[in-house]
XYZ file of C-alpha atoms in Angstrom:
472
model
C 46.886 -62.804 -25.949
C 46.313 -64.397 -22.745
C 43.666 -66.275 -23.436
C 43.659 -69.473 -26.350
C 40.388 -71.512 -27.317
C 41.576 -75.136 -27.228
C 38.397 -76.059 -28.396
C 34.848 -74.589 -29.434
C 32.105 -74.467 -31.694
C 33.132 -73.231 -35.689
C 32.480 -69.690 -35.844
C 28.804 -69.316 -37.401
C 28.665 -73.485 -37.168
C 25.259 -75.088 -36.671
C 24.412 -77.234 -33.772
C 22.029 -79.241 -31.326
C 22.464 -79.412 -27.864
C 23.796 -82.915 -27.818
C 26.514 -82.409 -29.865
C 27.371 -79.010 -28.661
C 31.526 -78.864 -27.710
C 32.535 -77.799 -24.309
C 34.572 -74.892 -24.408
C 38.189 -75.126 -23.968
C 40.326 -72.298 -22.712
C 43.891 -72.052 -21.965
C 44.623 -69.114 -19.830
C 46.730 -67.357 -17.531
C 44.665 -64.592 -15.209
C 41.040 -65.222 -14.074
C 38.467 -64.512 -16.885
C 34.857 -63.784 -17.324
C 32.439 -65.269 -19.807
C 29.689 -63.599 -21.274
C 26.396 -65.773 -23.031
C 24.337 -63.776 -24.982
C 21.691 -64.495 -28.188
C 21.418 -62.446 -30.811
C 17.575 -61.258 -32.069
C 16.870 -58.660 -34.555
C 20.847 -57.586 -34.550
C 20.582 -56.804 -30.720
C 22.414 -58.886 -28.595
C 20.615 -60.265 -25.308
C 22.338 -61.279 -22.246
C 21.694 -64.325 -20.691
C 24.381 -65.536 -18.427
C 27.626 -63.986 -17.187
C 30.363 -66.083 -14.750
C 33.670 -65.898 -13.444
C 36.291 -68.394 -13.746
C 40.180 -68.505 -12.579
C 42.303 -70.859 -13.663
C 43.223 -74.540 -12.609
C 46.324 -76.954 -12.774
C 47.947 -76.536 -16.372
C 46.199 -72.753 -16.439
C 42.941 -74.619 -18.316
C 39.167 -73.951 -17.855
C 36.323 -75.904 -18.938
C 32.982 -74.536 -19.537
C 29.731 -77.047 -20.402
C 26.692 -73.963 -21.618
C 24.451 -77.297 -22.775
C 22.253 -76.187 -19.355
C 22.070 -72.398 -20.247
C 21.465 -72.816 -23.488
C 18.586 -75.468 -23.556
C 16.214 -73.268 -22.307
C 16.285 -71.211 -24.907
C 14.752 -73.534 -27.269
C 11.086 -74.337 -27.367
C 8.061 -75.564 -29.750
C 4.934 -73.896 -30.225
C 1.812 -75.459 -28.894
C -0.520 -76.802 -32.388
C -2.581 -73.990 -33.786
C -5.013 -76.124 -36.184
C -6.831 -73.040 -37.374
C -3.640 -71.957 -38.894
C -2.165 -72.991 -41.943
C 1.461 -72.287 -40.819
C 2.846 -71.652 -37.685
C 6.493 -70.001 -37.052
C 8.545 -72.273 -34.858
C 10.336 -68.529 -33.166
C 12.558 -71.157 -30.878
C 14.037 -73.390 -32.909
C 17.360 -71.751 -33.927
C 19.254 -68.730 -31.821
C 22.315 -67.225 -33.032
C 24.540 -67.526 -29.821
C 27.461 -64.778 -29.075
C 29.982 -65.973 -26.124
C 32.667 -63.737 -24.860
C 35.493 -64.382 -23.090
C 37.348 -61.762 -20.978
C 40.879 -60.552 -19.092
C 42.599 -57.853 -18.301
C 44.274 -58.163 -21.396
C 41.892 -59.012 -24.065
C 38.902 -60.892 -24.996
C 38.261 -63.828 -27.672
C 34.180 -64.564 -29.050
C 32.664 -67.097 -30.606
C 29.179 -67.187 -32.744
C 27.284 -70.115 -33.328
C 23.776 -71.072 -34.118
C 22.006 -73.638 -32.368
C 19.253 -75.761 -33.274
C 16.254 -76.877 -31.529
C 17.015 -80.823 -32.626
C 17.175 -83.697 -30.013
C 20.294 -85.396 -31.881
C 23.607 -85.181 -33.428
C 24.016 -84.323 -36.389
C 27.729 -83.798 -37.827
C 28.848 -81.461 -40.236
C 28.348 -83.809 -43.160
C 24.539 -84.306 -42.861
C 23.775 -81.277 -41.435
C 22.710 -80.324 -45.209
C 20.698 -83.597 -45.606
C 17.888 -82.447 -42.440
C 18.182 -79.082 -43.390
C 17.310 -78.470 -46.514
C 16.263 -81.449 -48.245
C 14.188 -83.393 -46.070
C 11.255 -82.467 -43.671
C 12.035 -82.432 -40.098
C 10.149 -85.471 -39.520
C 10.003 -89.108 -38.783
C 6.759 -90.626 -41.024
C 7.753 -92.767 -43.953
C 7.803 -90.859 -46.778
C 4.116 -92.250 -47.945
C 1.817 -92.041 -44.920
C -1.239 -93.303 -44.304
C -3.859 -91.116 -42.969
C -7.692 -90.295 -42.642
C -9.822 -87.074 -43.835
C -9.567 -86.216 -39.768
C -6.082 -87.103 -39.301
C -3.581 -83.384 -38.177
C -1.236 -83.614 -40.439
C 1.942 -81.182 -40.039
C 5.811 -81.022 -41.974
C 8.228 -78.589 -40.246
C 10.863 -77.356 -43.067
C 13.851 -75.598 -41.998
C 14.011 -72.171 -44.672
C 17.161 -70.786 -45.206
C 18.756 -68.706 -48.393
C 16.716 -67.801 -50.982
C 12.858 -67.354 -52.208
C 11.268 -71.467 -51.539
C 7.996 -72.607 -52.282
C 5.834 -75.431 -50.399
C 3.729 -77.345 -53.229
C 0.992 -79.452 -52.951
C 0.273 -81.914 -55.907
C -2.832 -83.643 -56.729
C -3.583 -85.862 -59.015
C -6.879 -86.366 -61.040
C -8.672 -89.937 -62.476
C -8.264 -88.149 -66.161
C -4.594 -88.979 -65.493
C -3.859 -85.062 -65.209
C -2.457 -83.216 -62.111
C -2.993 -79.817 -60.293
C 0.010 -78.015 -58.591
C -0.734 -75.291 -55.838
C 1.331 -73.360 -53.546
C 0.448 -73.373 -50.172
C 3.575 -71.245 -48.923
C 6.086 -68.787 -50.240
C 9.249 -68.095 -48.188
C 10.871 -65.235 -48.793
C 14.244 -65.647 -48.315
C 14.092 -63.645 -44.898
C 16.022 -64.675 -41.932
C 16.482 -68.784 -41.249
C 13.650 -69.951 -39.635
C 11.228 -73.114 -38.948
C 8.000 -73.477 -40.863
C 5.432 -75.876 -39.357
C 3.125 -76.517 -42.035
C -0.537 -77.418 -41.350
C -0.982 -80.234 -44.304
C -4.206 -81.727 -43.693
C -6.542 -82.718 -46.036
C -9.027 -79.851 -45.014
C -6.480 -77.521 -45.120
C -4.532 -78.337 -48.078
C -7.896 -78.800 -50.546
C -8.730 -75.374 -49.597
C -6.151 -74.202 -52.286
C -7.315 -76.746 -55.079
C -9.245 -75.001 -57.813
C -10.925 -78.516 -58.883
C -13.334 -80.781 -58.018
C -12.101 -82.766 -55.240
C -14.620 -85.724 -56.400
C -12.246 -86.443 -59.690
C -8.988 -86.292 -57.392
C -7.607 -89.381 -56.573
C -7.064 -90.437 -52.557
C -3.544 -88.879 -52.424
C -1.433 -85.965 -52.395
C 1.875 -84.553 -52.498
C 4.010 -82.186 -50.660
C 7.075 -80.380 -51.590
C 9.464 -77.726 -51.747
C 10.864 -76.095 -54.947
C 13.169 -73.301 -55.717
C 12.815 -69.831 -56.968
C 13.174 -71.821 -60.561
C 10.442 -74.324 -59.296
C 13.216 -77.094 -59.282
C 12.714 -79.475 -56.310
C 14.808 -79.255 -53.557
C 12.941 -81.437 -50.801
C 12.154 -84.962 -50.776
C 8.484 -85.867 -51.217
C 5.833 -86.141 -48.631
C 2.937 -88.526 -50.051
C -0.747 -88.939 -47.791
C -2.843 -91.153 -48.661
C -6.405 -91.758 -47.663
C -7.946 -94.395 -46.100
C -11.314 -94.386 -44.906
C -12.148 -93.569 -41.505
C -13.052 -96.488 -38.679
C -14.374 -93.971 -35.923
C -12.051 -96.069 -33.567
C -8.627 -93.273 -34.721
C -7.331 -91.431 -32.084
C -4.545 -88.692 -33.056
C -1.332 -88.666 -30.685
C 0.814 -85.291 -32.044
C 4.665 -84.849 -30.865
C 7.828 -82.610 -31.669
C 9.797 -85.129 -32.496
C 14.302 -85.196 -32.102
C 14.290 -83.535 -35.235
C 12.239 -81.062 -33.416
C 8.928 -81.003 -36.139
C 5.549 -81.824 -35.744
C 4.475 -85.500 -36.103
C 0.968 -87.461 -35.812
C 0.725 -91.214 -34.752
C -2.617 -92.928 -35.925
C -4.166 -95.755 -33.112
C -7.031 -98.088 -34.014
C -7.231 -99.524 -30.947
C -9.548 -99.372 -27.694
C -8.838 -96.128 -25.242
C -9.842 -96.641 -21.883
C -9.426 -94.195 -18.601
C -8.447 -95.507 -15.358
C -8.900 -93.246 -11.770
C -6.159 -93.662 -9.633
C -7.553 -92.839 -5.924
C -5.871 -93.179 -2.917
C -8.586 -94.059 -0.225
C -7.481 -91.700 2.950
C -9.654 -92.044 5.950
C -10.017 -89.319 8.962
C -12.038 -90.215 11.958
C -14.253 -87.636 13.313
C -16.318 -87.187 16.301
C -19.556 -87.895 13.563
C -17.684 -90.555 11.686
C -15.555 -91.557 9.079
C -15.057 -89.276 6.238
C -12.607 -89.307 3.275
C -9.734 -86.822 2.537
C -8.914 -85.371 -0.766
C -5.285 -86.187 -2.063
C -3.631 -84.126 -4.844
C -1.936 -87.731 -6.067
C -5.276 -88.750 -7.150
C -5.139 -88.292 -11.243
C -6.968 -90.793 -13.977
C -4.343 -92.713 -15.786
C -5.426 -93.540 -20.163
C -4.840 -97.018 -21.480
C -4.261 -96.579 -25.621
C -3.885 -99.487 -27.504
C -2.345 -99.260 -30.714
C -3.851 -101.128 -33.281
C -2.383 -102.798 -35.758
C 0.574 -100.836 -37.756
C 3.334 -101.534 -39.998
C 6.919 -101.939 -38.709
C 7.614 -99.560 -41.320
C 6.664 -97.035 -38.661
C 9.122 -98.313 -35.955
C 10.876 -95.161 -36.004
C 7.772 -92.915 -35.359
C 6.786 -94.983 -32.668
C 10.408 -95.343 -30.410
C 10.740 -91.522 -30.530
C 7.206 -91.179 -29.462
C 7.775 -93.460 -26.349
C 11.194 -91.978 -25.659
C 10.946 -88.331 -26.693
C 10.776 -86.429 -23.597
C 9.396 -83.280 -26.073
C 5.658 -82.115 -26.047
C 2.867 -84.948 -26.703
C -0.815 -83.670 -27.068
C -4.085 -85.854 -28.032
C -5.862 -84.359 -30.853
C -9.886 -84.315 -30.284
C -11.344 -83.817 -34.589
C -15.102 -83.200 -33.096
C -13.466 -80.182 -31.121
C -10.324 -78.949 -33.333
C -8.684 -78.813 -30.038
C -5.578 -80.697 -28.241
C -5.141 -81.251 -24.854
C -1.246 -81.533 -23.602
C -0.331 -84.893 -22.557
C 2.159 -87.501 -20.555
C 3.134 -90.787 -21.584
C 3.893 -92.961 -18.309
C 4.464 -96.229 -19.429
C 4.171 -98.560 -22.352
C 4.382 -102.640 -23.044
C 6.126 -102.155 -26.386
C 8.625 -104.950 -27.951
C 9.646 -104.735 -31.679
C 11.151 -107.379 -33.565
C 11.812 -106.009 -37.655
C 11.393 -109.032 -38.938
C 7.637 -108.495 -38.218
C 5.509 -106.639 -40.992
C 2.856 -105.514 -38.283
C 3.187 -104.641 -34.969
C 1.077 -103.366 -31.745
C 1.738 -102.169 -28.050
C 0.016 -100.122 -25.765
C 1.076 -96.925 -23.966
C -0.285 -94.897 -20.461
C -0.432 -91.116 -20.283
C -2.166 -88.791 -18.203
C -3.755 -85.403 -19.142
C -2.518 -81.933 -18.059
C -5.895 -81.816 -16.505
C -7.530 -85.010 -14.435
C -11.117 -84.396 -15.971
C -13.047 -87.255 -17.187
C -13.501 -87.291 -20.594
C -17.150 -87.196 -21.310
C -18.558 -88.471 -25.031
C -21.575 -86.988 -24.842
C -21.322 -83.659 -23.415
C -24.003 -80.779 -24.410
C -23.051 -77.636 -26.734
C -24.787 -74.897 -27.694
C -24.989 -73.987 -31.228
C -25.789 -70.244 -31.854
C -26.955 -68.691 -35.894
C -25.944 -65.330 -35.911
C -27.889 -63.053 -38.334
C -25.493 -61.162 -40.169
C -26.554 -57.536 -42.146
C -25.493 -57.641 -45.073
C -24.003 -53.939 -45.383
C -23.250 -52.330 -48.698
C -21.957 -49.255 -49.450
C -24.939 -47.914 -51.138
C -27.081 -48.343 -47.717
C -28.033 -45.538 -45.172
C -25.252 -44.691 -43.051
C -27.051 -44.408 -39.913
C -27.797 -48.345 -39.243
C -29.768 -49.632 -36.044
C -28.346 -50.298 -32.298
C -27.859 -53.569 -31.529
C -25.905 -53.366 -28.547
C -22.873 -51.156 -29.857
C -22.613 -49.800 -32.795
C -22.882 -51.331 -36.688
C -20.052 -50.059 -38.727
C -21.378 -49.119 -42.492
C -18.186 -47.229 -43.706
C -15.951 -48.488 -46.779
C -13.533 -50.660 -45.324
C -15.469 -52.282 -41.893
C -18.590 -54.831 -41.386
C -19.550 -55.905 -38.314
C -21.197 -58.000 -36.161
C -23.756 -57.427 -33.377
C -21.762 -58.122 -29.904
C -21.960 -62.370 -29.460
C -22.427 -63.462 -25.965
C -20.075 -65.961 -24.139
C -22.504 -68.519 -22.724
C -19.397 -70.540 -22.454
C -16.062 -70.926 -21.940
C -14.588 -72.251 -25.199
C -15.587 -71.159 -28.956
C -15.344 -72.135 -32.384
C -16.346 -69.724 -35.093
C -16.663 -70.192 -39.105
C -16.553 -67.062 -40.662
C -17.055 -66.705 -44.679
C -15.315 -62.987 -45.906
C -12.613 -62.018 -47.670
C -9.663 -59.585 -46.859
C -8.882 -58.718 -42.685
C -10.771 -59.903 -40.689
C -10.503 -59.032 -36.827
C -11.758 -60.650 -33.873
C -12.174 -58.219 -30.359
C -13.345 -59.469 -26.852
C -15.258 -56.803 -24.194
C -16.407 -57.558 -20.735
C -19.303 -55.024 -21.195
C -20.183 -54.898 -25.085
C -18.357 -50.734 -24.963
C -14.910 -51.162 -24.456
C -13.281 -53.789 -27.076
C -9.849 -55.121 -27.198
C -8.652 -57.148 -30.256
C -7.558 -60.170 -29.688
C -7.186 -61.703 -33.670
C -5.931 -60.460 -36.852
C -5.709 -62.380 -39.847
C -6.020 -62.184 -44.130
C -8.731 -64.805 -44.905
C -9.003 -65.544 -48.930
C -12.726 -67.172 -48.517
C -13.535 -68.561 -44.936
C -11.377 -69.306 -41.809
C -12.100 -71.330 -39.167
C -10.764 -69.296 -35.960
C -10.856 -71.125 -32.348
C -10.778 -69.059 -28.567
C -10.542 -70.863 -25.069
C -10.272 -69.520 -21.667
C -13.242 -66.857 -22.335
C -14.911 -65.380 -19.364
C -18.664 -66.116 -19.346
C -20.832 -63.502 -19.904
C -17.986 -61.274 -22.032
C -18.705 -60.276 -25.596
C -16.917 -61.209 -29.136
C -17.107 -59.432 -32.040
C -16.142 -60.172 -35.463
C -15.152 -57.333 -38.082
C -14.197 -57.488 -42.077
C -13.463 -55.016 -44.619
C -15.403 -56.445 -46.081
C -18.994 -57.811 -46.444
C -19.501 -61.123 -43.762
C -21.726 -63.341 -46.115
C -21.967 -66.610 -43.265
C -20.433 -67.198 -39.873
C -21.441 -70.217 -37.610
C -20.660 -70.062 -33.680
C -19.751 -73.285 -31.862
C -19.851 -72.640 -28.165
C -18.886 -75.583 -25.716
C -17.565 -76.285 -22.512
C -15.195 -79.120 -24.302
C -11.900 -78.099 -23.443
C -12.767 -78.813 -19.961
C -12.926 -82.454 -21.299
C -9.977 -82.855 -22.937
């Protein structure tokens, strides 16, 4: 064969993009290389090149480029409990080509900012979450919590453990993997998420928690993730990131946040005066101080300053996060400290002032309770009611606003449709809700329509409409 591989990623080998190898190639005629990923068994094209050999008949081919866009995070859904990180791994196929053969190679590569080497690689995946936080965090009732967890092999479970003042615990599953195809799990574990599983009275619990992941034998396989509680200052704000490991982390500040406009003055002279120009440069620039935090959490912090990945600012009145920045910072460690505190400058993806006290409007829907014993012919309210065995519906809710946040108490499928004229609906949510959800919209059109359907009866919903995603 004309063509050698002097040296290559190990055939179905895992790596990140920094310590990817360069292909290698030895070869005598001019060849062409094929990238491709593989996704449900088909194989998807994604670059294709020629190449002809230099002195010493070698070629050298760097696909670090290609390849990194492939690889992506999801934005934070808080009104899930899990959310599938499609992005982090592909199965890459190359191909290499000449008129008198061809030589592949298939590799998977990970969505991780670092190098990991053969010998560890079982140590982040596997055993450990994909994050940075010490292993016993500190954290508020408010505080988005999240642990990514790289699934692989067989059936896994993700635990929660609480403990109780009687000195007795309570173990629930919050997630059972399947043993489907690898994938990255980003696990909503905050407190108002996670107690939703506990069957006990969360008054007896003590202030902590556990998280896990155990076998199909319930043997545990991960390390342990402890949160503890702390009470609340009203002076948190929540800063999430992907970290290099490529999960979801939260850093905790104490400390004052202030906004700063940064306006450059541009003058025009016309015949009636002076008059001032716009300038797309002008933005607001946010001053966050820290607080006060161990040095414990040195590690959190440097990849949050460095980590080029998605940062957002997490707004608890709202359940919403707005996609941030980071510009500049004053931090300077020394270990030997126990506490530490800096402060850091982002900007927003949008330049709106942030506004405390902005108005929402707060709408009670009456609900009809439908059972299958009533009349089926039910009154008009708009469109019509649904009284059959497997659908309960709402009358159509006006958008006074552009951003919504609904609690809905039901149990089974619930669906969500949008309309622009209360006839003609379009689904636009779909999800299995075991008592109550909390389900979140943006970017509605004001003056459209949402409806909300079950299968069965809706016994409360609340609807939070608000302009507040404009402000943060």
């Amino acid at each position: 064969m004309s063509i050698i591989l002097r040296n290559a990623p190990k055939q179905q080998g895992y790596y990140t993009i920094p310590d990817l190898p360069v292909f290698r190639l030895r070869c005598t005629l001019p060849i062409t290389a094929e990238v491709s990923y593989i996704h449900n068994g088909n194989i998807k094209n994604i670059f294709s090149g020629s190449y002809v050999p230099g002195l010493n008949n070698n070629i050298e081919i760097d696909l670090k480029d290609i390849l990194q866009a492939l690889l992506s995070s999801e934005v934070p859904k808080f009104h899930l409990s899990y959310i599938t990180q499609y992005n982090f791994m592909k199965e890459i196929y190359v191909l290499f080509k000449d008129d008198d053969g061809q030589i592949e190679r298939t590799f998977n590569l990970l969505n991780i900012n670092a190098t990991i080497s053969s010998s560890t690689i079982d140590v982040v995946i596997g055993k450990q979450f994909l994050t940075l936080q010490t292993d016993v965090k500190e954290v508020t009732v408010d505080s988005p919590e999240f642990l990514t967890y790289f699934y692989a092999g067989d059936v896994k479970k993700l635990i929660a453990k609480f403990y109780n003042n009687n000195g007795t615990s309570e173990v629930v599953t919050l997630y059972t993997w399947k043993g489907n195809n690898a994938s990255a799990i980003t696990h909503n574990v905050s407190y108002r998420e996670v107690i939703k599983h506990s069957n006990s009275d969360s008054s007896n619990k003590k202030p902590f928690y556990d998280i896990y992941v155990v076998d199909e034998s319930n043997q545990r396989i991960s390390l342990i993730q402890r949160y503890v509680f702390r009470e609340s200052t009203g002076r948190e704000n929540y800063y999430l990131f992907y970290n290099y490991f490529g999960g979801l982390d939260t850093f905790i500040t104490t400390g004052d946040k202030k906004q700063k406009p940064e306006v450059t003055f541009d003058i025009a002279r016309r015949s009636s005066g002076l008059i001032q120009l716009d300038n797309t440069e002008d933005h607001i620039t946010w001053n966050q101080k820290s607080g006060y935090f161990s040095i414990n959490n040195i590690y959190v912090v440097t990849d949050f300053l460095l980590n080029k990945k998605d940062k957002y600012i997490y707004t608890p009145d709202n359940v919403s996060c707005c996609k941030i920045v980071v510009t500049g910072h004053d931090a300077s460690f020394n270990k030997k400290d126990s506490f530490t505190s800096f402060s850091f400058t982002y900007r927003k993806t949008t330049d709106i002032p942030e506004i405390e006290d902005f108005v929402v409007e707060i709408q009670q829907l009456i609900i009809d309770n439908m059972s299958q014993s009533m009349p089926l012919e039910m009154p008009k309210r708009g469109v019509n009611v649904h009284n059959n065995n497997d659908s309960f519906t709402t009358e159509p809710i006006e958008c006074t606003m552009n951003s919504v946040l609904m609690y809905i108490e039901t149990k089974g499928f619930l669906s969500v449709y949008t309309s622009t004229n209360a006839e003609t609906w379009t689904l636009i949510d779909h999800v299995l809700v075991e008592n109550n959800t909390v389900r979140a919209f943006e970017d509605l059109t004001i003056g459209s329509y949402l409806k909300v359907e079950s299968e069965t009866p809706i016994t409360n919903i609340d609807i939070l409409f608000s302009n507040a995603k404009d402000n943060y």
